[in-house]
Amino acid sequence: MMLFQNNQLTARKLMLNDNLLLSKWLSNPAVLEFYDGRDNPSDLERVNRKFFNRNDGVNGCIIEYEKKSIGFIQYYRIDKEERLLYGYEHSNDLIYGIDQFIGDTRYWGKGIGTLLVSSMVNFLIADKQADRVVLDPQASNIRALRCYEKCGFKKVKLLEKHELHEGEHRDCWVMEYSR
């Protein structure tokens, strides 16, 4: 089932037979440098556990560009714990979080990430009535930070030593897009 399309980019719901593709991407050290860590590759069993049969409100999608599967994005309403951590505990806004990666490295550096993130933000605002969209990239991931800023995200809070990545706790930025 297609979620949205923007020019040559399409997002569709994750299907069980996408597990081999996810496992391939999440075993690639170039991808893992920015997503999960090179010390944390995902075999098929781990992919099946992590991405399928979920009851936590996380919606996984495969990204296609020119009809070729090239990446992954997920969206979810942030929960009470994240609201507290991110500083939204007193807000009644409808807030969604997103996480994504382009798994086919041949498509890096072509502006597709920017198109993907802006398309997902538009989908969440128009179809899910989101007031805000948030994400928490590592502070050292300059390419991702630039992409998100191009899409209208602003840095709102530094989470020190927030994410364990390749054996060390890394700082992350809470970044927000407001309607």
mmCIF file with all atom_site columns, N, CA, C and O in Angstrom, residues 7-28:
data_model
loop_
_atom_site.group_PDB
_atom_site.id
_atom_site.type_symbol
_atom_site.label_atom_id
_atom_site.label_alt_id
_atom_site.label_comp_id
_atom_site.label_asym_id
_atom_site.label_entity_id
_atom_site.label_seq_id
_atom_site.pdbx_PDB_ins_code
_atom_site.Cartn_x
_atom_site.Cartn_y
_atom_site.Cartn_z
_atom_site.occupancy
_atom_site.B_iso_or_equiv
_atom_site.pdbx_formal_charge
_atom_site.auth_seq_id
_atom_site.auth_comp_id
_atom_site.auth_asym_id
_atom_site.auth_atom_id
_atom_site.pdbx_PDB_model_num
ATOM 1  N N  . ASN A 1 7  ? 7.022  13.046 -7.143 1.00 0.00 ? 7  ASN A N  1
ATOM 2  C CA . ASN A 1 7  ? 7.838  12.852 -8.339 1.00 0.00 ? 7  ASN A CA 1
ATOM 3  C C  . ASN A 1 7  ? 8.230  11.381 -8.453 1.00 0.00 ? 7  ASN A C  1
ATOM 4  O O  . ASN A 1 7  ? 7.369  10.523 -8.459 1.00 0.00 ? 7  ASN A O  1
ATOM 5  N N  . GLN A 1 8  ? 9.530  11.093 -8.478 1.00 0.00 ? 8  GLN A N  1
ATOM 6  C CA . GLN A 1 8  ? 9.999  9.709  -8.646 1.00 0.00 ? 8  GLN A CA 1
ATOM 7  C C  . GLN A 1 8  ? 10.109 8.956  -7.323 1.00 0.00 ? 8  GLN A C  1
ATOM 8  O O  . GLN A 1 8  ? 10.497 7.794  -7.299 1.00 0.00 ? 8  GLN A O  1
ATOM 9  N N  . LEU A 1 9  ? 9.781  9.610  -6.217 1.00 0.00 ? 9  LEU A N  1
ATOM 10 C CA . LEU A 1 9  ? 9.904  9.007  -4.891 1.00 0.00 ? 9  LEU A CA 1
ATOM 11 C C  . LEU A 1 9  ? 8.546  8.499  -4.412 1.00 0.00 ? 9  LEU A C  1
ATOM 12 O O  . LEU A 1 9  ? 7.561  9.210  -4.488 1.00 0.00 ? 9  LEU A O  1
ATOM 13 N N  . THR A 1 10 ? 8.546  7.271  -3.918 1.00 0.00 ? 10 THR A N  1
ATOM 14 C CA . THR A 1 10 ? 7.332  6.659  -3.376 1.00 0.00 ? 10 THR A CA 1
ATOM 15 C C  . THR A 1 10 ? 7.661  6.031  -2.029 1.00 0.00 ? 10 THR A C  1
ATOM 16 O O  . THR A 1 10 ? 8.734  5.461  -1.852 1.00 0.00 ? 10 THR A O  1
ATOM 17 N N  . ALA A 1 11 ? 6.724  6.149  -1.096 1.00 0.00 ? 11 ALA A N  1
ATOM 18 C CA . ALA A 1 11 ? 6.827  5.435  0.179  1.00 0.00 ? 11 ALA A CA 1
ATOM 19 C C  . ALA A 1 11 ? 5.651  4.464  0.238  1.00 0.00 ? 11 ALA A C  1
ATOM 20 O O  . ALA A 1 11 ? 4.514  4.843  0.008  1.00 0.00 ? 11 ALA A O  1
ATOM 21 N N  . ARG A 1 12 ? 5.981  3.204  0.530  1.00 0.00 ? 12 ARG A N  1
ATOM 22 C CA . ARG A 1 12 ? 4.936  2.191  0.656  1.00 0.00 ? 12 ARG A CA 1
ATOM 23 C C  . ARG A 1 12 ? 5.124  1.441  1.963  1.00 0.00 ? 12 ARG A C  1
ATOM 24 O O  . ARG A 1 12 ? 6.227  1.400  2.522  1.00 0.00 ? 12 ARG A O  1
ATOM 25 N N  . LYS A 1 13 ? 4.040  0.861  2.442  1.00 0.00 ? 13 LYS A N  1
ATOM 26 C CA . LYS A 1 13 ? 4.100  0.101  3.695  1.00 0.00 ? 13 LYS A CA 1
ATOM 27 C C  . LYS A 1 13 ? 5.104  -1.042 3.571  1.00 0.00 ? 13 LYS A C  1
ATOM 28 O O  . LYS A 1 13 ? 5.223  -1.681 2.525  1.00 0.00 ? 13 LYS A O  1
ATOM 29 N N  . LEU A 1 14 ? 5.807  -1.283 4.649  1.00 0.00 ? 14 LEU A N  1
ATOM 30 C CA . LEU A 1 14 ? 6.756  -2.385 4.741  1.00 0.00 ? 14 LEU A CA 1
ATOM 31 C C  . LEU A 1 14 ? 6.012  -3.718 4.639  1.00 0.00 ? 14 LEU A C  1
ATOM 32 O O  . LEU A 1 14 ? 4.955  -3.888 5.255  1.00 0.00 ? 14 LEU A O  1
ATOM 33 N N  . MET A 1 15 ? 6.542  -4.642 3.847  1.00 0.00 ? 15 MET A N  1
ATOM 34 C CA . MET A 1 15 ? 5.961  -5.973 3.704  1.00 0.00 ? 15 MET A CA 1
ATOM 35 C C  . MET A 1 15 ? 6.993  -7.007 4.154  1.00 0.00 ? 15 MET A C  1
ATOM 36 O O  . MET A 1 15 ? 8.203  -6.747 4.109  1.00 0.00 ? 15 MET A O  1
ATOM 37 N N  . LEU A 1 16 ? 6.521  -8.168 4.576  1.00 0.00 ? 16 LEU A N  1
ATOM 38 C CA . LEU A 1 16 ? 7.409  -9.198 5.106  1.00 0.00 ? 16 LEU A CA 1
ATOM 39 C C  . LEU A 1 16 ? 8.530  -9.558 4.134  1.00 0.00 ? 16 LEU A C  1
ATOM 40 O O  . LEU A 1 16 ? 9.673  -9.759 4.541  1.00 0.00 ? 16 LEU A O  1
ATOM 41 N N  . ASN A 1 17 ? 8.227  -9.578 2.846  1.00 0.00 ? 17 ASN A N  1
ATOM 42 C CA . ASN A 1 17 ? 9.277  -9.953 1.891  1.00 0.00 ? 17 ASN A CA 1
ATOM 43 C C  . ASN A 1 17 ? 10.326 -8.853 1.684  1.00 0.00 ? 17 ASN A C  1
ATOM 44 O O  . ASN A 1 17 ? 11.269 -9.025 0.922  1.00 0.00 ? 17 ASN A O  1
ATOM 45 N N  . ASP A 1 18 ? 10.206 -7.737 2.403  1.00 0.00 ? 18 ASP A N  1
ATOM 46 C CA . ASP A 1 18 ? 11.251 -6.709 2.404  1.00 0.00 ? 18 ASP A CA 1
ATOM 47 C C  . ASP A 1 18 ? 12.370 -7.037 3.394  1.00 0.00 ? 18 ASP A C  1
ATOM 48 O O  . ASP A 1 18 ? 13.362 -6.320 3.473  1.00 0.00 ? 18 ASP A O  1
ATOM 49 N N  . ASN A 1 19 ? 12.202 -8.118 4.157  1.00 0.00 ? 19 ASN A N  1
ATOM 50 C CA . ASN A 1 19 ? 13.166 -8.433 5.209  1.00 0.00 ? 19 ASN A CA 1
ATOM 51 C C  . ASN A 1 19 ? 14.572 -8.702 4.657  1.00 0.00 ? 19 ASN A C  1
ATOM 52 O O  . ASN A 1 19 ? 15.564 -8.315 5.280  1.00 0.00 ? 19 ASN A O  1
ATOM 53 N N  . LEU A 1 20 ? 14.687 -9.335 3.515  1.00 0.00 ? 20 LEU A N  1
ATOM 54 C CA . LEU A 1 20 ? 16.013 -9.593 2.934  1.00 0.00 ? 20 LEU A CA 1
ATOM 55 C C  . LEU A 1 20 ? 16.714 -8.287 2.551  1.00 0.00 ? 20 LEU A C  1
ATOM 56 O O  . LEU A 1 20 ? 17.921 -8.136 2.764  1.00 0.00 ? 20 LEU A O  1
ATOM 57 N N  . LEU A 1 21 ? 15.953 -7.374 2.006  1.00 0.00 ? 21 LEU A N  1
ATOM 58 C CA . LEU A 1 21 ? 16.501 -6.069 1.621  1.00 0.00 ? 21 LEU A CA 1
ATOM 59 C C  . LEU A 1 21 ? 16.980 -5.298 2.856  1.00 0.00 ? 21 LEU A C  1
ATOM 60 O O  . LEU A 1 21 ? 18.091 -4.760 2.871  1.00 0.00 ? 21 LEU A O  1
ATOM 61 N N  . LEU A 1 22 ? 16.161 -5.267 3.903  1.00 0.00 ? 22 LEU A N  1
ATOM 62 C CA . LEU A 1 22 ? 16.561 -4.590 5.140  1.00 0.00 ? 22 LEU A CA 1
ATOM 63 C C  . LEU A 1 22 ? 17.820 -5.222 5.731  1.00 0.00 ? 22 LEU A C  1
ATOM 64 O O  . LEU A 1 22 ? 18.731 -4.523 6.168  1.00 0.00 ? 22 LEU A O  1
ATOM 65 N N  . SER A 1 23 ? 17.867 -6.545 5.716  1.00 0.00 ? 23 SER A N  1
ATOM 66 C CA . SER A 1 23 ? 19.038 -7.244 6.247  1.00 0.00 ? 23 SER A CA 1
ATOM 67 C C  . SER A 1 23 ? 20.295 -6.898 5.430  1.00 0.00 ? 23 SER A C  1
ATOM 68 O O  . SER A 1 23 ? 21.368 -6.685 6.000  1.00 0.00 ? 23 SER A O  1
ATOM 69 N N  . LYS A 1 24 ? 20.148 -6.816 4.129  1.00 0.00 ? 24 LYS A N  1
ATOM 70 C CA . LYS A 1 24 ? 21.282 -6.449 3.266  1.00 0.00 ? 24 LYS A CA 1
ATOM 71 C C  . LYS A 1 24 ? 21.767 -5.037 3.607  1.00 0.00 ? 24 LYS A C  1
ATOM 72 O O  . LYS A 1 24 ? 22.964 -4.808 3.796  1.00 0.00 ? 24 LYS A O  1
ATOM 73 N N  . TRP A 1 25 ? 20.837 -4.083 3.676  1.00 0.00 ? 25 TRP A N  1
ATOM 74 C CA . TRP A 1 25 ? 21.208 -2.703 3.973  1.00 0.00 ? 25 TRP A CA 1
ATOM 75 C C  . TRP A 1 25 ? 21.823 -2.581 5.362  1.00 0.00 ? 25 TRP A C  1
ATOM 76 O O  . TRP A 1 25 ? 22.797 -1.866 5.554  1.00 0.00 ? 25 TRP A O  1
ATOM 77 N N  . LEU A 1 26 ? 21.214 -3.276 6.329  1.00 0.00 ? 26 LEU A N  1
ATOM 78 C CA . LEU A 1 26 ? 21.655 -3.139 7.717  1.00 0.00 ? 26 LEU A CA 1
ATOM 79 C C  . LEU A 1 26 ? 22.814 -4.068 8.062  1.00 0.00 ? 26 LEU A C  1
ATOM 80 O O  . LEU A 1 26 ? 23.126 -4.290 9.231  1.00 0.00 ? 26 LEU A O  1
ATOM 81 N N  . SER A 1 27 ? 23.460 -4.583 7.037  1.00 0.00 ? 27 SER A N  1
ATOM 82 C CA . SER A 1 27 ? 24.720 -5.312 7.177  1.00 0.00 ? 27 SER A CA 1
ATOM 83 C C  . SER A 1 27 ? 25.849 -4.569 6.468  1.00 0.00 ? 27 SER A C  1
ATOM 84 O O  . SER A 1 27 ? 26.999 -4.988 6.530  1.00 0.00 ? 27 SER A O  1
ATOM 85 N N  . ASN A 1 28 ? 25.522 -3.483 5.798  1.00 0.00 ? 28 ASN A N  1
ATOM 86 C CA . ASN A 1 28 ? 26.487 -2.702 5.041  1.00 0.00 ? 28 ASN A CA 1
ATOM 87 C C  . ASN A 1 28 ? 27.180 -1.709 5.989  1.00 0.00 ? 28 ASN A C  1
ATOM 88 O O  . ASN A 1 28 ? 26.526 -0.829 6.547  1.00 0.00 ? 28 ASN A O  1
#
